[in-house]
GROMACS .gro file of C-alpha atoms in nm:
model
  498
    1MET     CA    1   8.593  10.718   7.291
    2PRO     CA    2   8.502  11.058   7.441
    3LEU     CA    3   8.130  11.120   7.494
    4ARG     CA    4   8.130  11.415   7.254
    5ARG     CA    5   8.286  11.196   6.987
    6ILE     CA    6   8.017  10.932   7.040
    7ILE     CA    7   7.747  11.196   6.994
    8LYS     CA    8   7.909  11.318   6.673
    9VAL     CA    9   7.973  10.974   6.521
   10LEU     CA   10   7.625  10.840   6.596
   11GLY     CA   11   7.451  11.166   6.512
   12ILE     CA   12   7.247  11.171   6.832
   13SER     CA   13   7.170  11.436   7.089
   14PRO     CA   14   7.333  11.444   7.435
   15ALA     CA   15   6.994  11.370   7.590
   16ILE     CA   16   6.966  11.045   7.395
   17LEU     CA   17   7.321  10.941   7.489
   18TYR     CA   18   7.264  10.999   7.861
   19ASP     CA   19   6.930  10.820   7.839
   20ARG     CA   20   7.106  10.518   7.686
   21ILE     CA   21   7.372  10.526   7.958
   22ASP     CA   22   7.097  10.522   8.221
   23PHE     CA   23   6.931  10.225   8.051
   24ILE     CA   24   7.253  10.023   8.015
   25HIS     CA   25   7.348  10.100   8.375
   26GLU     CA   26   7.012   9.971   8.496
   27GLN     CA   27   7.046   9.657   8.283
   28CYS     CA   28   7.395   9.590   8.422
   29GLN     CA   29   7.266   9.621   8.777
   30ILE     CA   30   6.980   9.381   8.708
   31PHE     CA   31   7.201   9.128   8.527
   32ALA     CA   32   7.487   9.130   8.779
   33GLY     CA   33   7.251   9.137   9.075
   34GLU     CA   34   7.064   8.830   8.951
   35ARG     CA   35   7.392   8.635   8.915
   36GLU     CA   36   7.561   8.758   9.233
   37ARG     CA   37   7.255   8.682   9.444
   38GLY     CA   38   7.347   8.317   9.402
   39LEU     CA   39   7.666   8.370   9.603
   40LEU     CA   40   7.462   8.422   9.920
   41ASP     CA   41   7.375   8.052   9.944
   42ARG     CA   42   7.686   7.898   9.785
   43GLU     CA   43   7.840   7.633  10.010
   44ASP     CA   44   8.145   7.571   9.788
   45LEU     CA   45   8.315   7.911   9.812
   46GLY     CA   46   8.598   7.778  10.026
   47LYS     CA   47   8.865   8.031  10.125
   48ARG     CA   48   8.846   8.368   9.950
   49TYR     CA   49   9.150   8.595   9.923
   50ILE     CA   50   9.032   8.950   9.852
   51SER     CA   51   9.230   9.259   9.747
   52THR     CA   52   9.076   9.595   9.840
   53ASP     CA   53   9.206   9.933   9.727
   54ARG     CA   54   9.087  10.285   9.638
   55GLN     CA   55   9.109  10.497   9.326
   56LYS     CA   56   9.065  10.870   9.272
   57LEU     CA   57   8.836  10.980   8.989
   58ILE     CA   58   8.840  11.344   8.881
   59VAL     CA   59   8.547  11.548   8.749
   60ASN     CA   60   8.620  11.869   8.558
   61TRP     CA   61   8.516  12.207   8.688
   62SER     CA   62   8.202  12.348   8.529
   63ASP     CA   63   8.240  12.705   8.656
   64ARG     CA   64   8.520  12.923   8.519
   65LYS     CA   65   8.500  13.144   8.828
   66SER     CA   66   8.584  12.850   9.053
   67ARG     CA   67   8.833  12.631   8.870
   68LYS     CA   68   8.835  12.346   9.116
   69ASN     CA   69   8.795  11.980   9.033
   70THR     CA   70   8.564  11.744   9.217
   71VAL     CA   71   8.744  11.434   9.343
   72LEU     CA   72   8.549  11.111   9.374
   73LEU     CA   73   8.691  10.815   9.564
   74SER     CA   74   8.613  10.465   9.442
   75ILE     CA   75   8.671  10.161   9.662
   76ALA     CA   76   8.676   9.817   9.501
   77SER     CA   77   8.733   9.457   9.609
   78ALA     CA   78   8.858   9.184   9.376
   79ASP     CA   79   8.900   8.811   9.420
   80GLN     CA   80   9.269   8.717   9.395
   81ILE     CA   81   9.208   8.373   9.243
   82THR     CA   82   8.932   8.448   8.991
   83GLY     CA   83   8.982   8.823   8.938
   84TYR     CA   84   8.610   8.883   8.996
   85LEU     CA   85   8.519   9.237   9.107
   86TYR     CA   86   8.270   9.195   9.391
   87ALA     CA   87   8.190   9.566   9.407
   88ALA     CA   88   8.315   9.910   9.306
   89ASN     CA   89   8.151  10.187   9.508
   90VAL     CA   90   8.198  10.562   9.463
   91ASN     CA   91   8.134  10.821   9.735
   92PHE     CA   92   7.867  11.007   9.538
   93ASP     CA   93   7.486  11.017   9.543
   94GLY     CA   94   7.337  11.178   9.234
   95GLU     CA   95   6.981  11.160   9.370
   96MET     CA   96   7.040  11.403   9.655
   97ASP     CA   97   7.028  11.783   9.636
   98SER     CA   98   7.225  11.997   9.882
   99GLU     CA   99   6.958  12.270   9.902
  100LYS     CA  100   6.684  12.021   9.985
  101VAL     CA  101   6.909  11.855  10.240
  102LYS     CA  102   6.964  12.191  10.412
  103GLU     CA  103   6.588  12.243  10.433
  104GLU     CA  104   6.532  11.893  10.570
  105MET     CA  105   6.810  11.935  10.828
  106THR     CA  106   6.645  12.252  10.958
  107LYS     CA  107   6.303  12.086  10.956
  108PHE     CA  108   6.414  11.781  11.155
  109GLY     CA  109   6.669  11.959  11.377
  110ASP     CA  110   6.958  11.757  11.238
  111GLN     CA  111   7.220  12.010  11.347
  112ARG     CA  112   7.128  11.965  11.714
  113LEU     CA  113   7.225  11.597  11.703
  114ALA     CA  114   7.570  11.443  11.719
  115LYS     CA  115   7.698  11.365  11.369
  116PRO     CA  116   7.655  10.986  11.382
  117PHE     CA  117   7.285  11.023  11.470
  118ARG     CA  118   7.187  11.275  11.205
  119ARG     CA  119   6.941  11.188  10.931
  120PHE     CA  120   7.194  11.307  10.669
  121ALA     CA  121   7.516  11.205  10.845
  122ARG     CA  122   7.646  11.031  10.532
  123VAL     CA  123   7.659  11.337  10.303
  124TRP     CA  124   7.892  11.635  10.270
  125LEU     CA  125   7.727  11.976  10.259
  126PRO     CA  126   7.931  12.214  10.038
  127GLN     CA  127   8.002  12.449  10.329
  128ASP     CA  128   8.106  12.161  10.555
  129TRP     CA  129   8.341  12.040  10.280
  130ASP     CA  130   8.506  12.381  10.246
  131ASP     CA  131   8.541  12.423  10.624
  132ALA     CA  132   8.694  12.076  10.663
  133ALA     CA  133   8.938  12.148  10.379
  134VAL     CA  134   9.059  12.465  10.553
  135ARG     CA  135   9.107  12.282  10.884
  136ALA     CA  136   9.291  11.996  10.712
  137ALA     CA  137   9.522  12.241  10.534
  138ALA     CA  138   9.604  12.409  10.864
  139SER     CA  139   9.684  12.078  11.033
  140ARG     CA  140   9.918  11.979  10.750
  141LYS     CA  141  10.137  12.286  10.802
  142GLY     CA  142  10.304  12.131  11.105
  143THR     CA  143  10.634  11.961  11.040
  144ARG     CA  144  10.667  11.590  11.104
  145ARG     CA  145  10.948  11.451  11.310
  146ALA     CA  146  11.163  11.188  11.146
  147SER     CA  147  11.163  10.861  11.337
  148GLU     CA  148  11.493  10.729  11.463
  149GLU     CA  149  11.369  10.373  11.510
  150PRO     CA  150  11.588  10.099  11.359
  151THR     CA  151  11.422   9.936  11.061
  152GLU     CA  152  11.444   9.632  10.840
  153LEU     CA  153  11.228   9.788  10.565
  154PRO     CA  154  11.386   9.966  10.267
  155GLY     CA  155  11.415  10.340  10.330
  156GLU     CA  156  11.160  10.459  10.073
  157LEU     CA  157  10.905  10.195  10.172
  158LEU     CA  158  10.950  10.273  10.541
  159ALA     CA  159  10.903  10.644  10.476
  160ALA     CA  160  10.584  10.580  10.276
  161VAL     CA  161  10.435  10.366  10.553
  162LYS     CA  162  10.523  10.620  10.822
  163ASP     CA  163  10.388  10.911  10.618
  164THR     CA  164  10.056  10.731  10.581
  165TYR     CA  165  10.035  10.675  10.957
  166ASP     CA  166  10.126  11.038  11.025
  167ALA     CA  167   9.867  11.169  10.780
  168ALA     CA  168   9.599  10.956  10.946
  169GLN     CA  169   9.697  11.088  11.289
  170GLU     CA  170   9.645  11.447  11.171
  171ARG     CA  171   9.281  11.387  11.076
  172GLU     CA  172   8.994  11.501  11.294
  173ASP     CA  173   8.865  11.144  11.273
  174ILE     CA  174   9.134  10.888  11.198
  175GLU     CA  175   8.883  10.657  11.024
  176SER     CA  176   8.731  10.925  10.799
  177GLY     CA  177   8.945  10.859  10.492
  178ASP     CA  178   9.127  11.125  10.292
  179ASP     CA  179   9.069  11.481  10.411
  180PRO     CA  180   8.906  11.739  10.181
  181SER     CA  181   9.145  11.969   9.996
  182THR     CA  182   9.120  12.342   9.935
  183ALA     CA  183   9.206  12.270   9.570
  184THR     CA  184   8.884  12.070   9.524
  185ARG     CA  185   8.514  12.142   9.564
  186ALA     CA  186   8.184  11.969   9.626
  187PRO     CA  187   7.991  11.879   9.308
  188ALA     CA  188   7.744  12.122   9.154
  189LYS     CA  189   7.490  11.839   9.113
  190GLY     CA  190   7.439  11.557   9.358
  191MET     CA  191   7.629  11.522   9.685
  192LEU     CA  192   7.952  11.364   9.801
  193LEU     CA  193   7.928  11.093  10.065
  194HIS     CA  194   8.166  11.066  10.357
  195GLU     CA  195   8.433  10.817  10.256
  196GLN     CA  196   8.413  10.652  10.597
  197THR     CA  197   8.048  10.563  10.532
  198VAL     CA  198   8.123  10.425  10.186
  199MET     CA  199   8.415  10.213  10.309
  200ALA     CA  200   8.199  10.062  10.584
  201ALA     CA  201   7.909   9.993  10.346
  202HIS     CA  202   8.143   9.840  10.087
  203ILE     CA  203   8.302   9.595  10.331
  204GLN     CA  204   7.958   9.510  10.475
  205PHE     CA  205   7.833   9.428  10.125
  206VAL     CA  206   8.131   9.208  10.034
  207THR     CA  207   8.129   9.015  10.362
  208ARG     CA  208   7.754   8.951  10.340
  209LEU     CA  209   7.786   8.842   9.978
  210LEU     CA  210   8.049   8.587  10.085
  211GLN     CA  211   7.886   8.495  10.415
  212LYS     CA  212   7.904   8.121  10.340
  213ALA     CA  213   8.276   8.127  10.258
  214GLU     CA  214   8.492   7.909  10.481
  215LYS     CA  215   8.743   8.191  10.542
  216LEU     CA  216   8.787   8.551  10.429
  217ARG     CA  217   9.135   8.704  10.392
  218PHE     CA  218   9.139   9.076  10.313
  219PHE     CA  219   9.456   9.238  10.174
  220VAL     CA  220   9.383   9.609  10.184
  221ASP     CA  221   9.534   9.947  10.117
  222GLN     CA  222   9.692  10.110  10.423
  223GLU     CA  223   9.383  10.303  10.534
  224SER     CA  224   9.252  10.317  10.892
  225GLY     CA  225   8.894  10.346  10.768
  226ILE     CA  226   8.914  10.011  10.587
  227ARG     CA  227   9.066   9.843  10.892
  228ALA     CA  228   8.780   9.975  11.107
  229ALA     CA  229   8.522   9.869  10.848
  230ILE     CA  230   8.648   9.509  10.850
  231LEU     CA  231   8.660   9.484  11.229
  232VAL     CA  232   8.307   9.626  11.256
  233SER     CA  233   8.163   9.412  10.975
  234VAL     CA  234   8.284   9.068  11.085
  235PRO     CA  235   8.394   9.086  11.452
  236GLU     CA  236   8.270   8.733  11.525
  237ARG     CA  237   8.458   8.589  11.229
  238VAL     CA  238   8.779   8.765  11.335
  239LEU     CA  239   8.746   8.620  11.685
  240ASN     CA  240   8.673   8.266  11.564
  241ARG     CA  241   8.965   8.298  11.315
  242THR     CA  242   8.764   8.270  10.993
  243ALA     CA  243   8.842   8.627  10.883
  244ASP     CA  244   9.169   8.821  10.867
  245ALA     CA  245   9.292   9.156  10.743
  246PHE     CA  246   9.636   9.264  10.621
  247TYR     CA  247   9.768   9.607  10.530
  248VAL     CA  248   9.961   9.611  10.203
  249LYS     CA  249  10.181   9.907  10.106
  250VAL     CA  250  10.318   9.901   9.752
  251LEU     CA  251  10.581  10.135   9.609
  252LYS     CA  252  10.540  10.175   9.234
  253GLU     CA  253  10.700  10.513   9.162
  254PHE     CA  254  11.007  10.371   8.993
  255THR     CA  255  11.138  10.391   8.640
  256VAL     CA  256  11.126  10.075   8.429
  257ASP     CA  257  11.501  10.028   8.473
  258GLN     CA  258  11.471  10.067   8.850
  259LYS     CA  259  11.192   9.810   8.861
  260LYS     CA  260  11.399   9.567   8.657
  261GLY     CA  261  11.689   9.613   8.898
  262ILE     CA  262  11.471   9.548   9.206
  263VAL     CA  263  11.306   9.243   9.050
  264GLY     CA  264  11.642   9.107   8.936
  265ALA     CA  265  11.791   9.139   9.285
  266ALA     CA  266  11.490   8.959   9.439
  267LYS     CA  267  11.520   8.675   9.186
  268ARG     CA  268  11.893   8.634   9.250
  269ARG     CA  269  11.826   8.615   9.624
  270LEU     CA  270  11.556   8.352   9.565
  271ARG     CA  271  11.780   8.143   9.337
  272LYS     CA  272  12.060   8.151   9.593
  273VAL     CA  273  11.830   8.008   9.862
  274MET     CA  274  11.710   7.740   9.619
  275SER     CA  275  12.070   7.645   9.544
  276ASP     CA  276  12.197   7.654   9.904
  277ALA     CA  277  11.902   7.467  10.056
  278GLY     CA  278  11.835   7.238   9.759
  279VAL     CA  279  11.464   7.323   9.751
  280ASP     CA  280  11.213   7.433   9.489
  281GLU     CA  281  11.095   7.791   9.433
  282GLU     CA  282  10.789   7.761   9.658
  283GLU     CA  283  10.988   7.631   9.953
  284ALA     CA  284  11.260   7.892   9.897
  285SER     CA  285  10.997   8.169   9.906
  286LEU     CA  286  10.871   8.025  10.234
  287ILE     CA  287  11.222   8.024  10.381
  288LEU     CA  288  11.270   8.391  10.287
  289ALA     CA  289  10.929   8.480  10.432
  290LEU     CA  290  11.010   8.306  10.762
  291GLU     CA  291  11.337   8.499  10.775
  292GLU     CA  292  11.155   8.831  10.727
  293LEU     CA  293  10.887   8.740  10.984
  294SER     CA  294  11.155   8.679  11.247
  295SER     CA  295  11.245   9.050  11.252
  296PRO     CA  296  10.939   9.267  11.178
  297THR     CA  297  10.949   9.646  11.196
  298LEU     CA  298  10.710   9.807  11.446
  299ILE     CA  299  10.563  10.127  11.299
  300GLY     CA  300  10.289  10.370  11.396
  301LYS     CA  301  10.120  10.470  11.718
  302TRP     CA  302   9.996  10.115  11.779
  303GLY     CA  303  10.324   9.947  11.687
  304ASP     CA  304  10.189   9.751  11.391
  305PRO     CA  305  10.446   9.486  11.287
  306TRP     CA  306  10.550   9.529  10.922
  307PHE     CA  307  10.702   9.256  10.710
  308ARG     CA  308  10.904   9.311  10.392
  309HIS     CA  309  10.768   9.093  10.114
  310PRO     CA  310  11.060   8.891   9.970
  311ILE     CA  311  10.909   8.843   9.622
  312ALA     CA  312  10.909   9.127   9.367
  313ASP     CA  313  10.756   9.171   9.023
  314MET     CA  314  10.717   9.460   8.781
  315ARG     CA  315  10.368   9.544   8.906
  316GLU     CA  316  10.466   9.542   9.274
  317PRO     CA  317  10.845   9.590   9.295
  318GLN     CA  318  10.849   9.677   9.665
  319LYS     CA  319  10.580   9.610   9.923
  320GLY     CA  320  10.537   9.580  10.296
  321VAL     CA  321  10.271   9.376  10.478
  322SER     CA  322  10.119   9.414  10.825
  323TRP     CA  323   9.887   9.152  10.977
  324LEU     CA  324   9.611   9.348  11.151
  325THR     CA  325   9.425   9.057  11.311
  326ASP     CA  326   9.713   8.848  11.447
  327ILE     CA  327   9.549   8.732  11.770
  328ASP     CA  328   9.653   8.366  11.765
  329GLU     CA  329   9.833   8.238  12.073
  330PRO     CA  330  10.180   8.098  11.995
  331GLU     CA  331  10.196   7.719  12.009
  332THR     CA  332  10.413   7.582  12.289
  333ASP     CA  333  10.498   7.255  12.117
  334PRO     CA  334  10.805   7.310  11.891
  335GLU     CA  335  10.665   7.106  11.602
  336LYS     CA  336  10.325   7.278  11.618
  337ARG     CA  337  10.498   7.616  11.647
  338SER     CA  338  10.697   7.543  11.331
  339ASP     CA  339  10.378   7.455  11.143
  340GLN     CA  340  10.210   7.767  11.278
  341LEU     CA  341  10.491   7.994  11.160
  342ARG     CA  342  10.492   7.834  10.816
  343HIS     CA  343  10.117   7.898  10.794
  344PHE     CA  344  10.173   8.263  10.889
  345ALA     CA  345  10.445   8.293  10.625
  346ARG     CA  346  10.214   8.154  10.354
  347LEU     CA  347   9.948   8.410  10.444
  348HIS     CA  348  10.199   8.695  10.417
  349LEU     CA  349  10.320   8.568  10.080
  350LYS     CA  350   9.964   8.595   9.945
  351ALA     CA  351   9.955   8.968  10.022
  352SER     CA  352   9.896   9.159   9.698
  353LEU     CA  353   9.678   9.433   9.548
  354THR     CA  354   9.737   9.321   9.189
  355ALA     CA  355   9.384   9.184   9.135
  356VAL     CA  356   9.209   9.511   9.216
  357ASP     CA  357   9.480   9.730   9.061
  358ARG     CA  358   9.431   9.545   8.732
  359PHE     CA  359   9.069   9.660   8.733
  360PHE     CA  360   9.167  10.020   8.818
  361MET     CA  361   9.421  10.021   8.535
  362GLN     CA  362   9.160   9.903   8.285
  363VAL     CA  363   8.914  10.165   8.410
  364ARG     CA  364   9.171  10.432   8.319
  365ARG     CA  365   9.230  10.280   7.976
  366ALA     CA  366   8.872  10.187   7.883
  367LEU     CA  367   8.686  10.493   8.013
  368THR     CA  368   8.807  10.821   7.867
  369VAL     CA  369   8.612  11.005   8.139
  370ALA     CA  370   8.842  10.840   8.396
  371GLU     CA  371   9.177  10.924   8.234
  372ARG     CA  372   9.446  11.109   8.422
  373GLY     CA  373   9.461  11.483   8.363
  374VAL     CA  374   9.712  11.727   8.224
  375ILE     CA  375   9.851  12.037   8.390
  376SER     CA  376   9.655  12.348   8.296
  377ALA     CA  377   9.832  12.654   8.156
  378SER     CA  378   9.723  12.872   8.448
  379ALA     CA  379   9.968  12.982   8.711
  380ASP     CA  380   9.806  12.773   8.983
  381ARG     CA  381   9.896  12.457   8.789
  382ARG     CA  382   9.560  12.294   8.848
  383LEU     CA  383   9.472  11.977   8.659
  384TRP     CA  384   9.232  11.993   8.367
  385PHE     CA  385   9.095  11.681   8.203
  386GLY     CA  386   9.009  11.728   7.838
  387LYS     CA  387   8.798  11.413   7.805
  388ASN     CA  388   8.667  11.378   8.158
  389ALA     CA  389   8.308  11.404   8.273
  390TYR     CA  390   8.147  11.722   8.400
  391ASN     CA  391   7.862  11.533   8.568
  392PRO     CA  392   7.978  11.293   8.843
  393ALA     CA  393   7.664  11.080   8.805
  394VAL     CA  394   7.768  10.979   8.452
  395LEU     CA  395   8.112  10.869   8.573
  396VAL     CA  396   7.965  10.661   8.856
  397LYS     CA  397   7.730  10.480   8.615
  398LEU     CA  398   8.008  10.411   8.365
  399VAL     CA  399   8.224  10.254   8.638
  400GLU     CA  400   7.943  10.012   8.726
  401ILE     CA  401   7.881   9.935   8.358
  402PHE     CA  402   8.249   9.858   8.308
  403ARG     CA  403   8.256   9.640   8.622
  404THR     CA  404   7.984   9.420   8.472
  405TYR     CA  405   8.163   9.406   8.136
  406PHE     CA  406   8.495   9.327   8.308
  407ASN     CA  407   8.343   9.040   8.508
  408TYR     CA  408   8.131   8.874   8.241
  409CYS     CA  409   8.269   8.972   7.898
  410GLU     CA  410   8.648   9.019   7.935
  411VAL     CA  411   8.826   8.691   7.851
  412GLY     CA  412   9.167   8.620   8.004
  413GLU     CA  413   9.460   8.418   7.874
  414ASP     CA  414   9.290   8.099   7.996
  415GLY     CA  415   8.987   8.170   7.777
  416LYS     CA  416   8.765   8.238   8.078
  417THR     CA  417   8.602   8.545   8.227
  418PRO     CA  418   8.622   8.619   8.602
  419ALA     CA  419   8.256   8.516   8.634
  420MET     CA  420   8.332   8.178   8.473
  421ARG     CA  421   8.618   8.115   8.717
  422LEU     CA  422   8.388   8.198   9.010
  423GLY     CA  423   8.112   7.976   8.875
  424LEU     CA  424   7.866   8.256   8.793
  425ALA     CA  425   7.868   8.192   8.416
  426LYS     CA  426   7.924   7.895   8.187
  427GLY     CA  427   8.080   8.101   7.908
  428PRO     CA  428   8.161   8.458   7.804
  429ILE     CA  429   7.855   8.685   7.800
  430THR     CA  430   7.803   8.917   7.504
  431ALA     CA  431   7.718   9.281   7.558
  432GLU     CA  432   7.388   9.225   7.376
  433ASP     CA  433   7.289   8.955   7.624
  434ILE     CA  434   7.331   9.204   7.908
  435ILE     CA  435   7.159   9.495   7.732
  436TYR     CA  436   6.852   9.288   7.641
  437TYR     CA  437   6.848   9.078   7.956
  438GLN     CA  438   6.511   9.018   8.119
  439PRO     CA  439   6.509   8.875   8.471
  440PRO     CA  440   6.300   8.563   8.527
  441LEU     CA  441   5.956   8.621   8.669
  442PRO     CA  442   5.916   8.518   9.033
  443PRO     CA  443   5.722   8.192   9.080
  444ARG     CA  444   5.348   8.242   9.104
  445ARG     CA  445   5.191   8.159   9.437
  446ARG     CA  446   4.823   8.078   9.474
  447ALA     CA  447   4.656   8.299   9.731
  448PRO     CA  448   4.517   8.108  10.032
  449PRO     CA  449   4.140   8.053  10.007
  450LYS     CA  450   3.927   8.290  10.208
  451PRO     CA  451   3.684   8.134  10.459
  452ALA     CA  452   3.326   8.144  10.331
  453GLU     CA  453   3.099   8.389  10.511
  454PRO     CA  454   2.779   8.239  10.656
  455LYS     CA  455   2.466   8.329  10.459
  456PRO     CA  456   2.153   8.447  10.642
  457LEU     CA  457   1.872   8.190  10.646
  458PRO     CA  458   1.520   8.269  10.524
  459PRO     CA  459   1.239   8.285  10.784
  460GLY     CA  460   1.122   7.950  10.919
  461VAL     CA  461   1.433   7.758  10.807
  462TRP     CA  462   1.660   7.614  11.070
  463PRO     CA  463   2.027   7.528  11.015
  464ALA     CA  464   2.088   7.168  10.919
  465GLU     CA  465   2.343   7.118  11.198
  466LEU     CA  466   2.062   7.157  11.453
  467PHE     CA  467   1.907   6.834  11.334
  468ASP     CA  468   2.049   6.507  11.457
  469VAL     CA  469   1.910   6.209  11.269
  470ARG     CA  470   2.019   5.985  11.553
  471LYS     CA  471   1.814   6.184  11.807
  472GLU     CA  472   1.462   6.312  11.765
  473GLU     CA  473   1.450   6.648  11.944
  474PRO     CA  474   1.121   6.801  12.059
  475LEU     CA  475   0.959   7.045  11.823
  476LEU     CA  476   0.962   7.320  12.086
  477THR     CA  477   1.339   7.298  12.120
  478LEU     CA  478   1.387   7.326  11.744
  479ARG     CA  479   1.157   7.625  11.729
  480ARG     CA  480   1.339   7.801  12.013
  481GLU     CA  481   1.685   7.741  11.861
  482GLY     CA  482   1.560   7.843  11.519
  483SER     CA  483   1.427   8.168  11.661
  484GLU     CA  484   1.761   8.244  11.829
  485THR     CA  485   1.945   8.178  11.504
  486ASN     CA  486   1.720   8.411  11.308
  487ARG     CA  487   1.754   8.688  11.565
  488ALA     CA  488   2.133   8.663  11.541
  489ALA     CA  489   2.098   8.698  11.164
  490GLY     CA  490   1.864   8.997  11.199
  491LEU     CA  491   1.555   8.810  11.074
  492ALA     CA  492   1.209   8.805  11.222
  493THR     CA  493   1.070   8.482  11.370
  494PRO     CA  494   0.731   8.345  11.264
  495SER     CA  495   0.576   8.460  11.595
  496GLU     CA  496   0.708   8.814  11.545
  497ASN     CA  497   0.558   8.820  11.197
  498GLY     CA  498   0.217   8.748  11.353
   0.00000   0.00000   0.00000
């Protein structure tokens, strides 16, 4: 339901609605954080297969003189087995103000430092955004040469993979994410964050959350920034072969009839292998995968080997896969080499973005502020979104609220929520339980006792420890020691008192 409709139906003011959104967002963070903190010490996580992708979220223009949308980029990671959304992070900080940042940059001499070492390196200043958009537009004017390399990938899929590599090569920084566009603008309130920073922080968060997992397998969108983020976040795990990353490129821009034709052809090919080899569907899929792995297509500046996925469905009719961390030495023993190749084939067959794309699809359907736009009537054909947010901060909070609802309240066909499958909940959680959730108080700890301070003794009284019942000491010795004790305490001795 649109926010304006909610205000009208409930008969409340916009201020009350936004206050309630802030409260629910805070409750969702507290509730999910308390549950997810338990993953840090879980020893039974086993192997986790994670799908990571990005989604564009559009914010309407608020100034008629500058009819440009603000584009937010959300990166999310979902567990393939349980469907649990580990995180969904948007490149926006609503707490920061561009004018104050400019003042602070001048005050601390930020501009004199290289970008990575600046205090505010993570944020986009509006002028920097506009300048980068102009430079990116100029670099895109050059024509791209068509490659004449032989290929085993379908033509449209090959072209999509190559175009993505070419677009990344044209960036000022290949790991920076999507370039700014002259058709968009920086937000009026809050500040955009560099996508490169958000991608790195997102992968760092997910890998630390699953630090006790036996192995981590990332299947990610074809984006150089995500590849760099994984290699920087878990370099030791990549080297000891407990973490891997795969590019996945999916072509979805087909009509329903075209998708049915592609899926039907893939199924006929699979059934033929099953019939010819006399094997079941799983083994036939493995045979097809081994066949594709024997002739990969090398694409891009670094010659990444791409593999055509032999299985097709309506959600992912055509997809290519590239193993980014293939550093294993080939086995020399024929039997071990056969087992090694079959293991590689199984990993490639697991490549999919369906788990995270399911969340993105539900974000579009459940949040009216995240719906796709319609073409405006103006000559420039810009997009206008009738129900979308005008304040990016509201959109960011609603995404996090929906992530919590998706994980703990949405029940699947098996009667379980993603949190139940991951072992973070025993049953579906109601929205009321999240809204009125109160975290448990930390255990009370008794403060350590303070050592007692020695009390000054009255005149003429000597400390008891000076007396030894087993030894009679001379009276003169006791008097002398008693006088020294009193002087240390600032008291007068009997002789000084006269």
